[in-house]
mmCIF file of C-alpha atoms and ligand atoms in Angstrom:
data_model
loop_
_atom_site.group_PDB
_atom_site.id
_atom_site.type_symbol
_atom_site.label_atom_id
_atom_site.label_comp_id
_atom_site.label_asym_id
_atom_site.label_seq_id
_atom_site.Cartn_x
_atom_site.Cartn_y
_atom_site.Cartn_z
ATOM 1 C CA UNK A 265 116.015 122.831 60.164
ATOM 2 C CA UNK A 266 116.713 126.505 60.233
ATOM 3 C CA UNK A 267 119.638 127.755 58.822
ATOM 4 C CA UNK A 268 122.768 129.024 60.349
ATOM 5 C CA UNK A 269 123.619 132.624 58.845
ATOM 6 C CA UNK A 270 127.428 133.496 58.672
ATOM 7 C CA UNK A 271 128.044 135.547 61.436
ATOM 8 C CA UNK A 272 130.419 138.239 61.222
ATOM 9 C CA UNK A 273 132.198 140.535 63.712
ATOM 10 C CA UNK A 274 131.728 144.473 63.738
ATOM 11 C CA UNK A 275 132.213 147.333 65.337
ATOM 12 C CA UNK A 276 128.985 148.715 66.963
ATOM 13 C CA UNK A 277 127.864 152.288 67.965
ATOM 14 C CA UNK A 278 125.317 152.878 70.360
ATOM 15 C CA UNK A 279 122.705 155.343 69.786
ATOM 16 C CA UNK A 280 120.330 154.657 72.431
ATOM 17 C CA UNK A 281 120.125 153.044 76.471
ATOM 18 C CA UNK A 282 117.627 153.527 78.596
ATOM 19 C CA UNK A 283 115.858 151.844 81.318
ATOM 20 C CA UNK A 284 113.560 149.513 81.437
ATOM 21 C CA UNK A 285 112.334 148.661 84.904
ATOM 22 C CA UNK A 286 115.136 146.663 86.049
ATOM 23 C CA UNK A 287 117.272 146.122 83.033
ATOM 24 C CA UNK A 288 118.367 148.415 80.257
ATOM 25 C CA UNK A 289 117.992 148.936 76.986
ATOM 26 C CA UNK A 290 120.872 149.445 74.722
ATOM 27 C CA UNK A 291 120.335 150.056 71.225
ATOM 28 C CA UNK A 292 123.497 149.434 69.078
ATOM 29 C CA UNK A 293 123.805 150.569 65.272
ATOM 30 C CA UNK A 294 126.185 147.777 63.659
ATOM 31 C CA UNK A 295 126.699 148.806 59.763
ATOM 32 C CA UNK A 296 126.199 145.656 57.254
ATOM 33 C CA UNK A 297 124.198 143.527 59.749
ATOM 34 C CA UNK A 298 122.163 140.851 58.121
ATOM 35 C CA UNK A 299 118.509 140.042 59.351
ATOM 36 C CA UNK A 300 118.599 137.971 62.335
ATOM 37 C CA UNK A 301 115.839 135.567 63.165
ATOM 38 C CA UNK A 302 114.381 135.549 66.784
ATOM 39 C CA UNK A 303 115.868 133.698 69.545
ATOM 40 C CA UNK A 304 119.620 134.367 67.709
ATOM 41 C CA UNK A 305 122.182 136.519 69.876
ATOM 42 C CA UNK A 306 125.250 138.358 69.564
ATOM 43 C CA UNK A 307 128.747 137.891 71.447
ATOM 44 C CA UNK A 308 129.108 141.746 72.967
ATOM 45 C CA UNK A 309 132.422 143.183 73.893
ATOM 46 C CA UNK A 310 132.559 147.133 75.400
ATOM 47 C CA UNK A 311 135.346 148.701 73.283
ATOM 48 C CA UNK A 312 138.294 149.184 76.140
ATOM 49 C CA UNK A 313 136.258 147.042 78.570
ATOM 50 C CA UNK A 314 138.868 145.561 81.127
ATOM 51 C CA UNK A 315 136.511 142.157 80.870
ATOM 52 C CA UNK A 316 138.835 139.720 78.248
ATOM 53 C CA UNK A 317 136.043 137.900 77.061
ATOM 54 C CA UNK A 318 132.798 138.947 75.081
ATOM 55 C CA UNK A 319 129.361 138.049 76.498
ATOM 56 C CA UNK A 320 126.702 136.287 74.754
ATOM 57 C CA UNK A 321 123.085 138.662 74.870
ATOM 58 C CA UNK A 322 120.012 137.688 72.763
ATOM 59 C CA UNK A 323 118.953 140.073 70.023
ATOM 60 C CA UNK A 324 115.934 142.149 71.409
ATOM 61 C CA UNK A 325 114.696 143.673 68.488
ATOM 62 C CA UNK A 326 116.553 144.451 64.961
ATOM 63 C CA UNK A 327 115.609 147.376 62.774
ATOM 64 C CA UNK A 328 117.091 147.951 59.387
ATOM 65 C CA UNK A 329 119.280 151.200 58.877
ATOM 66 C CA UNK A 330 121.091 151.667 55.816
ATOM 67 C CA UNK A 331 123.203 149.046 54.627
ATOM 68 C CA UNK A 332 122.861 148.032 58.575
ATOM 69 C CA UNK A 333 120.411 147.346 61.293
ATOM 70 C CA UNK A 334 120.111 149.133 64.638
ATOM 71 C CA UNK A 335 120.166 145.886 67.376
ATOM 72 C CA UNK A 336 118.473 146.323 70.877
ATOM 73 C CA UNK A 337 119.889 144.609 73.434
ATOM 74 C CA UNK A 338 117.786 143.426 77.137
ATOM 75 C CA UNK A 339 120.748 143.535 79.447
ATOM 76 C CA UNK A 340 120.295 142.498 83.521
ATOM 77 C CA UNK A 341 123.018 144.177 84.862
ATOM 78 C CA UNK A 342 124.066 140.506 87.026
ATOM 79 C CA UNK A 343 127.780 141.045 87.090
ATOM 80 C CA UNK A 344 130.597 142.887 85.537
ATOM 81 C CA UNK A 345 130.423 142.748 81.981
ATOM 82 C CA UNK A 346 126.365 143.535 82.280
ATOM 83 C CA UNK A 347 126.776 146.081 84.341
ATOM 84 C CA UNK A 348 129.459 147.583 81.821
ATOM 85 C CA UNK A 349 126.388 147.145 78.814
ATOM 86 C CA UNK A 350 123.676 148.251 80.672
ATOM 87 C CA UNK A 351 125.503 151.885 81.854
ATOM 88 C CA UNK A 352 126.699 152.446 78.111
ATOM 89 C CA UNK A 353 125.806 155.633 76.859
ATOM 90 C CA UNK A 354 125.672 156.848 73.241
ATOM 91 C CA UNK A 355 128.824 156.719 71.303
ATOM 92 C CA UNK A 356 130.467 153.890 73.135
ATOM 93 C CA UNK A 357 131.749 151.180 70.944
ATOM 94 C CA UNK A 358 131.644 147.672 70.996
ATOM 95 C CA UNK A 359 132.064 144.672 69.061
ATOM 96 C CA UNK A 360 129.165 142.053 67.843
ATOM 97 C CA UNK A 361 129.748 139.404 66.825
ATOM 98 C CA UNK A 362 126.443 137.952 65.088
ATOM 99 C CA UNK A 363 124.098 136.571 64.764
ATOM 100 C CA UNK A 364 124.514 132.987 66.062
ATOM 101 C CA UNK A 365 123.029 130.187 66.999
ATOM 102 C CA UNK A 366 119.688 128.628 65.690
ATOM 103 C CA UNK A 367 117.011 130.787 66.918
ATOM 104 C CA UNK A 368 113.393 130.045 67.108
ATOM 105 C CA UNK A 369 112.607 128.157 63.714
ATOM 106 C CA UNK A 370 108.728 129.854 63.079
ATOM 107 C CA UNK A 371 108.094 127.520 59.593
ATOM 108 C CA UNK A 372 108.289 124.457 61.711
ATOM 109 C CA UNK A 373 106.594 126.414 65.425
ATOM 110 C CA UNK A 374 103.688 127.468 63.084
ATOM 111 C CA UNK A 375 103.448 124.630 60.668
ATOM 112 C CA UNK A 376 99.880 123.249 61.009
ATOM 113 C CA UNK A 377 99.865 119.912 62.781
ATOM 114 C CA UNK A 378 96.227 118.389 61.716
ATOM 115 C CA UNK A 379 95.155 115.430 63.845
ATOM 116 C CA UNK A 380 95.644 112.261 62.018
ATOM 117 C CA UNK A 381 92.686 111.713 60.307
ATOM 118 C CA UNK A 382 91.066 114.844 60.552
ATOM 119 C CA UNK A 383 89.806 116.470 57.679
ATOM 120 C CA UNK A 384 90.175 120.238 55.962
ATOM 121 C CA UNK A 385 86.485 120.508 56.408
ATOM 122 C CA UNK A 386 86.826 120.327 60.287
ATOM 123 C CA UNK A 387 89.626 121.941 60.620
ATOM 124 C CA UNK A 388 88.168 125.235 58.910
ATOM 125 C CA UNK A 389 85.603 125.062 62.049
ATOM 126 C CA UNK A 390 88.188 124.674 64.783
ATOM 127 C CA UNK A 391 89.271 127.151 67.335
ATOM 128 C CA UNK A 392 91.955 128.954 66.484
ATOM 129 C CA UNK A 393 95.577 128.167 68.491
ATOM 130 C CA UNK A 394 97.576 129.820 70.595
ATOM 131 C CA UNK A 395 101.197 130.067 70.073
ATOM 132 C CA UNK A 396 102.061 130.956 73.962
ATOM 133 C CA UNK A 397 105.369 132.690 74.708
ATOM 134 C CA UNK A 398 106.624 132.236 78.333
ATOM 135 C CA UNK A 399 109.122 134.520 79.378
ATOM 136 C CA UNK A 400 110.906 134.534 82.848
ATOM 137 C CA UNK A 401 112.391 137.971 83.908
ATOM 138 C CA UNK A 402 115.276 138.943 81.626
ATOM 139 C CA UNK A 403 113.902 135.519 79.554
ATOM 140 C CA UNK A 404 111.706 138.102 77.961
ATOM 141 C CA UNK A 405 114.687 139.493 75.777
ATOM 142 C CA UNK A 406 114.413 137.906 72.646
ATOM 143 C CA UNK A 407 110.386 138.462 72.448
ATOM 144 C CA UNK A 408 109.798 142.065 70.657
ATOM 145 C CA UNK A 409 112.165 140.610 67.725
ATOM 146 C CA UNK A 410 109.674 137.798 67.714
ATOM 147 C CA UNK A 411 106.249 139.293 67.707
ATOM 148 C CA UNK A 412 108.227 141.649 65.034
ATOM 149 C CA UNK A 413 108.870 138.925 63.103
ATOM 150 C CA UNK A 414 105.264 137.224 63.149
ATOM 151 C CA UNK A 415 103.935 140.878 61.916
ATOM 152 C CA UNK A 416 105.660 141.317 59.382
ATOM 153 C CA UNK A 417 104.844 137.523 58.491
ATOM 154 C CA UNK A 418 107.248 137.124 55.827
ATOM 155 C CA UNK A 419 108.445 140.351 55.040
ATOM 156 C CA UNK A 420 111.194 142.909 56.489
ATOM 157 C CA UNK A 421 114.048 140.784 55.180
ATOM 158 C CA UNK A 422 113.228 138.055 57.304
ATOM 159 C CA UNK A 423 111.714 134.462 56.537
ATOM 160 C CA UNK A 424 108.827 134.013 58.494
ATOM 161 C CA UNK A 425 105.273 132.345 57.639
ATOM 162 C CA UNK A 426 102.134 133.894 57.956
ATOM 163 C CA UNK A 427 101.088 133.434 61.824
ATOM 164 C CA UNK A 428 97.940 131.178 61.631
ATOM 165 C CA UNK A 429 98.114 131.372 65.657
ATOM 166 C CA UNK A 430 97.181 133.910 67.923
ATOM 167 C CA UNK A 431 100.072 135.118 70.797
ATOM 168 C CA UNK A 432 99.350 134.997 74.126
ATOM 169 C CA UNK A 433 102.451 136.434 75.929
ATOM 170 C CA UNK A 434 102.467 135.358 80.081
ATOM 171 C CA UNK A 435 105.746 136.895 81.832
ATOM 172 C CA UNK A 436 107.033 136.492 85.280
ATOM 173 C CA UNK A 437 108.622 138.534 87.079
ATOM 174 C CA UNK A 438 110.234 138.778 91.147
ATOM 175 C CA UNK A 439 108.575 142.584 91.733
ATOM 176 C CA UNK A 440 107.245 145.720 90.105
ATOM 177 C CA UNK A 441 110.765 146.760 89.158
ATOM 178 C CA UNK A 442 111.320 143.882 87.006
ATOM 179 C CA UNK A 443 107.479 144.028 85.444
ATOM 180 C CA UNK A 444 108.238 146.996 84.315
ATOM 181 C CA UNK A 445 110.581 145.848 81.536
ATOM 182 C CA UNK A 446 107.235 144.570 79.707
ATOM 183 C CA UNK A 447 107.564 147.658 78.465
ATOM 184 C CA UNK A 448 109.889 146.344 75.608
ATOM 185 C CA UNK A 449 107.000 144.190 74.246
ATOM 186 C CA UNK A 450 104.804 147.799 73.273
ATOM 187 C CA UNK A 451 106.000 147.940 69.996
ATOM 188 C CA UNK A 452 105.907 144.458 68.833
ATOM 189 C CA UNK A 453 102.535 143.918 70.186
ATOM 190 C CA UNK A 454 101.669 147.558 68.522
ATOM 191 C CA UNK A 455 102.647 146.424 65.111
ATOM 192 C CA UNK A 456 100.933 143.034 65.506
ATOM 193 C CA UNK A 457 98.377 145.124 65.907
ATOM 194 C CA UNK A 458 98.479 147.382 63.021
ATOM 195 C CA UNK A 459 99.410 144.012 60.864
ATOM 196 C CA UNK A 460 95.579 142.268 61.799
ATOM 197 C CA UNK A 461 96.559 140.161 64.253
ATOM 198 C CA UNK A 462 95.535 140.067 68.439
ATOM 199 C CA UNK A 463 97.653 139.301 70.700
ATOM 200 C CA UNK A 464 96.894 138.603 74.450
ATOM 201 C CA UNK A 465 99.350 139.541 77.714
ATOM 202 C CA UNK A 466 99.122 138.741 81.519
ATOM 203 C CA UNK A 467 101.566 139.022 83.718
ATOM 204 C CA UNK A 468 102.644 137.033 87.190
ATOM 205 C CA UNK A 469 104.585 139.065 89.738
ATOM 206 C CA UNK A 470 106.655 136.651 92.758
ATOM 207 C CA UNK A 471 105.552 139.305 95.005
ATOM 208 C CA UNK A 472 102.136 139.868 93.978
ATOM 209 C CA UNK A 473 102.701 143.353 92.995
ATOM 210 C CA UNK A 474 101.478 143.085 89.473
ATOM 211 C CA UNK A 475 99.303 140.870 87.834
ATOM 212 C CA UNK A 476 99.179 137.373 88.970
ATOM 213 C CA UNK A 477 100.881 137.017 92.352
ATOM 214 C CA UNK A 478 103.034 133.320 91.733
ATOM 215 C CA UNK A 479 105.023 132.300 89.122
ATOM 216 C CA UNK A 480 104.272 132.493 85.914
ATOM 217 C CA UNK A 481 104.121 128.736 85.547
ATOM 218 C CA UNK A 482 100.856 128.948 87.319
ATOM 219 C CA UNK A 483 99.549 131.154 84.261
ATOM 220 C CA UNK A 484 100.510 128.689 81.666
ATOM 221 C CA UNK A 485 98.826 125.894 83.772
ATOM 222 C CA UNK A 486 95.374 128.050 83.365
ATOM 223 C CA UNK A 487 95.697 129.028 80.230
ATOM 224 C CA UNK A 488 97.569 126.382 77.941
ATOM 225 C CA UNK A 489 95.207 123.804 76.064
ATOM 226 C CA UNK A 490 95.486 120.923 73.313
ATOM 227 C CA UNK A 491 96.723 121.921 70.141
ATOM 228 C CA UNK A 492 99.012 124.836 71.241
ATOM 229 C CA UNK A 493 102.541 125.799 70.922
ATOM 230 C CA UNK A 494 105.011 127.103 73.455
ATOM 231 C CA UNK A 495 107.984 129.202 73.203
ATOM 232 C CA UNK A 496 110.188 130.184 76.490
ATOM 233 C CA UNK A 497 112.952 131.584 77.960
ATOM 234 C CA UNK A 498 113.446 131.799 81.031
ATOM 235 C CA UNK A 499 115.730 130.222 84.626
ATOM 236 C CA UNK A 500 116.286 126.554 84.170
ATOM 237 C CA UNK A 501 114.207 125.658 86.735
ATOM 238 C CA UNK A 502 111.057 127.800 85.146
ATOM 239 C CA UNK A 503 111.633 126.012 81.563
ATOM 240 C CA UNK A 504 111.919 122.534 83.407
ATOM 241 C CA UNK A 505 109.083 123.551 84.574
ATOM 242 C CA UNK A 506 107.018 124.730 81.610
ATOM 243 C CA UNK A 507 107.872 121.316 80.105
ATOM 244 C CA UNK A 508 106.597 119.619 83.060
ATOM 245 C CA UNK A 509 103.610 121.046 82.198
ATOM 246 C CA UNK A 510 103.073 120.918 78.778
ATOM 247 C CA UNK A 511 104.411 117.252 77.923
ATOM 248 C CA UNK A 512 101.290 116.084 79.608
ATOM 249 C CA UNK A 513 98.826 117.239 77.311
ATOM 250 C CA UNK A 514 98.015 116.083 74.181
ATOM 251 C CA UNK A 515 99.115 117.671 70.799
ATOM 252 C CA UNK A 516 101.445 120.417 72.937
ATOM 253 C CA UNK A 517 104.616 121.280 71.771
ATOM 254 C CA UNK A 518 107.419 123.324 73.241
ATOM 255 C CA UNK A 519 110.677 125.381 72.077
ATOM 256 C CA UNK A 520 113.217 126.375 74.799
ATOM 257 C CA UNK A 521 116.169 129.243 74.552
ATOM 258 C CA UNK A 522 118.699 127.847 76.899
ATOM 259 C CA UNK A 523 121.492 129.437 78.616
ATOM 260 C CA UNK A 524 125.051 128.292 79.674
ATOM 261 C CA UNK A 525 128.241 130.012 80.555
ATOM 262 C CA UNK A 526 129.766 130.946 76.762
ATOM 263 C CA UNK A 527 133.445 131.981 76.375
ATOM 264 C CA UNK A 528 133.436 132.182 72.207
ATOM 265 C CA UNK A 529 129.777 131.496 71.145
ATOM 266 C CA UNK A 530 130.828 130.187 68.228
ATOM 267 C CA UNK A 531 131.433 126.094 68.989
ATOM 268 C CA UNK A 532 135.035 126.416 69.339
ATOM 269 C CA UNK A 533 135.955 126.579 73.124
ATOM 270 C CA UNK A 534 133.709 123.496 74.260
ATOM 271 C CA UNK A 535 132.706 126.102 77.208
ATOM 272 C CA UNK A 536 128.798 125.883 76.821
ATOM 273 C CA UNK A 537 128.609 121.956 76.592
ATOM 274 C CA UNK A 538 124.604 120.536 78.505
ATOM 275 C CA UNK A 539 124.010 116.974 77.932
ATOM 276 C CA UNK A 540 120.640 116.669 76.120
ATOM 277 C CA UNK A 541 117.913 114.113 77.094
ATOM 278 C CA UNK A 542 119.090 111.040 75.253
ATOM 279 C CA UNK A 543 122.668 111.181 77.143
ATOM 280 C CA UNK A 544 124.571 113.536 74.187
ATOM 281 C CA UNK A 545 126.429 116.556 74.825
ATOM 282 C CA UNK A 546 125.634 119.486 73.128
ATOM 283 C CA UNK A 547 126.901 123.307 72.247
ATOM 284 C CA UNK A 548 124.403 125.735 73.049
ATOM 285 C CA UNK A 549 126.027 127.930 70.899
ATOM 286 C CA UNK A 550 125.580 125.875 67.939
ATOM 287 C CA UNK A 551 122.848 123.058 68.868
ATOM 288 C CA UNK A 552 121.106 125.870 70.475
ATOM 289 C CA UNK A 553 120.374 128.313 72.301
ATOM 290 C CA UNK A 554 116.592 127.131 70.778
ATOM 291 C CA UNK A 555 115.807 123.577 71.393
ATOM 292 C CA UNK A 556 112.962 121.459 71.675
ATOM 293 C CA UNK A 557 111.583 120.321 74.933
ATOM 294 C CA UNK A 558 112.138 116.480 73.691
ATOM 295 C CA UNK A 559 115.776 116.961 73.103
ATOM 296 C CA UNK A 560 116.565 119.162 76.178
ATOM 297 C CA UNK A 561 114.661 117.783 78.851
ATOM 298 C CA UNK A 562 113.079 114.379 77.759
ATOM 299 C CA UNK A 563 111.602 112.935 80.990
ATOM 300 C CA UNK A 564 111.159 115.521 83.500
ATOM 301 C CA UNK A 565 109.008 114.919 86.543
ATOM 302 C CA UNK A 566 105.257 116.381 86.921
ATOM 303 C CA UNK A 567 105.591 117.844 89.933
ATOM 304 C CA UNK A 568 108.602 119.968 88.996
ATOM 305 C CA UNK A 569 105.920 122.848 88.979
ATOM 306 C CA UNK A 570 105.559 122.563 92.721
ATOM 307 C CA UNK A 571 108.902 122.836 93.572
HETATM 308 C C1 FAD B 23 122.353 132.617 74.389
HETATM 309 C C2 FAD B 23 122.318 133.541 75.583
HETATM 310 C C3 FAD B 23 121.560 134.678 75.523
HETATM 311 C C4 FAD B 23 121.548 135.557 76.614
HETATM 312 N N1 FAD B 23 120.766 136.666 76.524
HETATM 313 C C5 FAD B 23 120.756 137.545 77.546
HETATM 314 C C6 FAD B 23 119.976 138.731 77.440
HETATM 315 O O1 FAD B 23 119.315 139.007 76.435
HETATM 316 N N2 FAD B 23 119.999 139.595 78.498
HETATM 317 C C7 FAD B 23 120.744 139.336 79.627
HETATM 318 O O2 FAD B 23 120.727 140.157 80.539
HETATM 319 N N3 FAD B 23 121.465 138.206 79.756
HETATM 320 C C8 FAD B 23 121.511 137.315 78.736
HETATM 321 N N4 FAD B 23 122.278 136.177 78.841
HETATM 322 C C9 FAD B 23 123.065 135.977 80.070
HETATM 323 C C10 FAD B 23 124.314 136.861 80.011
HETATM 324 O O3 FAD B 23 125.170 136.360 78.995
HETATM 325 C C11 FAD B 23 125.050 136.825 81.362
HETATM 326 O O4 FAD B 23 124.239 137.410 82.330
HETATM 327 C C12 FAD B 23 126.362 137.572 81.259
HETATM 328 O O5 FAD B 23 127.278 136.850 80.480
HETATM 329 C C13 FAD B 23 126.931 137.760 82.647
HETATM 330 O O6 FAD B 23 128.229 138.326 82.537
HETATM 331 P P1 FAD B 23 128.785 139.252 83.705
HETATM 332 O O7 FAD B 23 130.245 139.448 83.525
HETATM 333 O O8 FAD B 23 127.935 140.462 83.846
HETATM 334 O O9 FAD B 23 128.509 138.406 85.023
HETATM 335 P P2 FAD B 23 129.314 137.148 85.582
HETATM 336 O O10 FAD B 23 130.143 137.623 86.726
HETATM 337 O O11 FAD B 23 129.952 136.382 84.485
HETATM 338 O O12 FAD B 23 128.077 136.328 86.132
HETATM 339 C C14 FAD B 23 127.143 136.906 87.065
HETATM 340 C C15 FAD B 23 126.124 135.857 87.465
HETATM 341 O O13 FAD B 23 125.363 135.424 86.300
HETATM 342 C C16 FAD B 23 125.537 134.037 86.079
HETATM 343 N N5 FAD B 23 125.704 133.834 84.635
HETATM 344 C C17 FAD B 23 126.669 134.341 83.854
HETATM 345 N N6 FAD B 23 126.510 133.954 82.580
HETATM 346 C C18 FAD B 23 125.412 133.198 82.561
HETATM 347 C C19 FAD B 23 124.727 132.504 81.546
HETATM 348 N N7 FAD B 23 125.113 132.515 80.291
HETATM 349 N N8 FAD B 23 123.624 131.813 81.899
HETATM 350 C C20 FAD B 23 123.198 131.798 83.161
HETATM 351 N N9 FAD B 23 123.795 132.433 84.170
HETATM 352 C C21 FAD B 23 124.889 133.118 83.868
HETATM 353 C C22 FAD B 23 126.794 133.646 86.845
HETATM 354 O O14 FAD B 23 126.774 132.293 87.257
HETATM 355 C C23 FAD B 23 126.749 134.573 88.035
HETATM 356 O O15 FAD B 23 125.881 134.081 89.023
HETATM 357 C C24 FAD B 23 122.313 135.270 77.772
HETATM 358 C C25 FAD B 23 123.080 134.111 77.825
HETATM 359 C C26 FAD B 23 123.085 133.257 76.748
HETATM 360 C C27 FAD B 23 123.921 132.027 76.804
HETATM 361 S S1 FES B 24 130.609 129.014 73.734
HETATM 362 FE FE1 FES B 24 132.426 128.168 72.975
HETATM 363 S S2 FES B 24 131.699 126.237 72.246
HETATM 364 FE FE2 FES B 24 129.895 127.224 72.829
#
């Protein structure tokens, strides 16, 4: 079980925004900001925003700066508060409150899961497996602090183990404008890269104008096999979906970032409450926002994919 770091609220600066197809960038320096691990987020608030309550955003990527980090941010600009983030330019303010939540827990994603029985000997001579990251437009946010993470296996101030598994990174997107925001993934797959390690990446458009035309689901079903491990974020209906899938082959397990509406992000306003699949409630905040496929969706039906 992954620990829970003490979050903390500061006051951020930001020193970069730009666009990326059809969601922005913002990069926020927050002095004393501890390592985060992937799949955590932050509660944002726009220094003098009219909006009264903070917004919960998944940390992109996380860089350390002096005694601090400089946080990237994926925003879709969906609404008011968004839109506010995504038009920030540098020097606004804000306050972060971070990191929280359990993010994606790589010791127990990349632990080796031998078949019962097997032995080292055959292992050594079996294919290598895939840890496959499904990300469904703005779902793609907490990636590049991910594939960071898996490069740096261990070090950067962050607990991660050596990556036994190759990435394979499928994203789906409604058009060209949103594909575009695979842009964020360049430097994460770059230092993979420099670090030893391959990485694959195909992409599904809706529209068919890059890539793969259908959704990204589609991708998965071609490329996912026995043995593998799935991360995703994504709509509801695409992670039902990737579940749908995967629970129906052998030795395939799956890891989920789930939204819900947040008011305080930090378990105390009861605001973010799913039920889970054995009939218990649950704070994303806290439970979440990474679960496993057995405790968020238990029994979903095949054909969800269809749908
Ligand atoms: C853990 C977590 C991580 C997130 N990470 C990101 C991220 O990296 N990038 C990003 O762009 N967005 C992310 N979101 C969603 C983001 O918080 C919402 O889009 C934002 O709060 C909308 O606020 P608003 O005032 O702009 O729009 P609102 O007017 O509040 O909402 C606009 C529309 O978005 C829907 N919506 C609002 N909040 C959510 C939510 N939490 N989940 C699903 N639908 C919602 C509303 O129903 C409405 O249709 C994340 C949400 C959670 C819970
Ligand atoms: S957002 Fe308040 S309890 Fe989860």
């Amino acid at each position: 079980m992954p620990t829970v770091r003490q979050p903390a609220l500061r006051l951020g600066e930001v020193v970069f925004c730009c666009e990326a197809g059809a969601f922005s960038r913002v990069r926020v320096e927050v002095p004393g900001w501890a390592p985060a691990r992937p799949g955590q987020f932050a509660m944002l608030h726009v220094e003098g925003s009219a909006r009264f309550l903070a917004r919960p955003f998944s940390l992109s990527d996380e860089e350390p700066r002096g005694a601090g980090a400089v946080l990237t941010f994926v925003v879709a600009p969906v609404g008011p508060a968004s839109q506010e983030l995504a038009n920030l330019r540098p020097g606004a303010r804000l306050s972060v409150l971070g990191p929280l939540g359990r993010g994606f827990d790589l010791e127990e994603i990349l632990a080796p899961a031998p078949a019962r029985g097997a032995c080292p000997a055959a292992l050594a001579g079996s294919p290598r497996r895939r840890l496959v990251i499904v990300a469904g437009g703005v779902g793609i946010a907490p990636f590049p602090l991910l594939l960071r993470t898996l490069a740096q296996g261990g070090g950067g101030g962050r607990s991660a183990p050596v990556c036994t598994r190759t990435p394979l990174l499928l994203c789906g997107f409604r058009d060209q404008a949103q594909a575009e925001a695979v842009s964020v993934l360049q430097e994460g797959t770059e230092e993979l890269r420099r670090a030893g390690m391959g990485s694959g990446l195909l992409c599904a458009t809706d529209d068919g104008s890059v890539g793969f035309h259908g959704p990204v689901t589609e991708l998965l079903r071609r490329e996912v096999s026995s043995g593998d491990r799935v991360v995703a974020c994504g709509p509801p209906a695409m992670c039902r979906a990737v579940w749908g899938l995967c629970r129906g082959i052998s030795d395939v397990q799956c890891w989920f970032s789930l939204e819900a509406r947040m008011a305080c992000g930090v378990g105390s306003c009861h605001g973010c409450v799913i039920p889970l699949a054995d009939g218990s409630l649950a704070k994303v905040c806290r439970r979440g926002p990474v679960l496993r496929g057995e405790e968020a969706f238990g029994e979903v039906e095949h054909d969800l994919l269809t749908r």
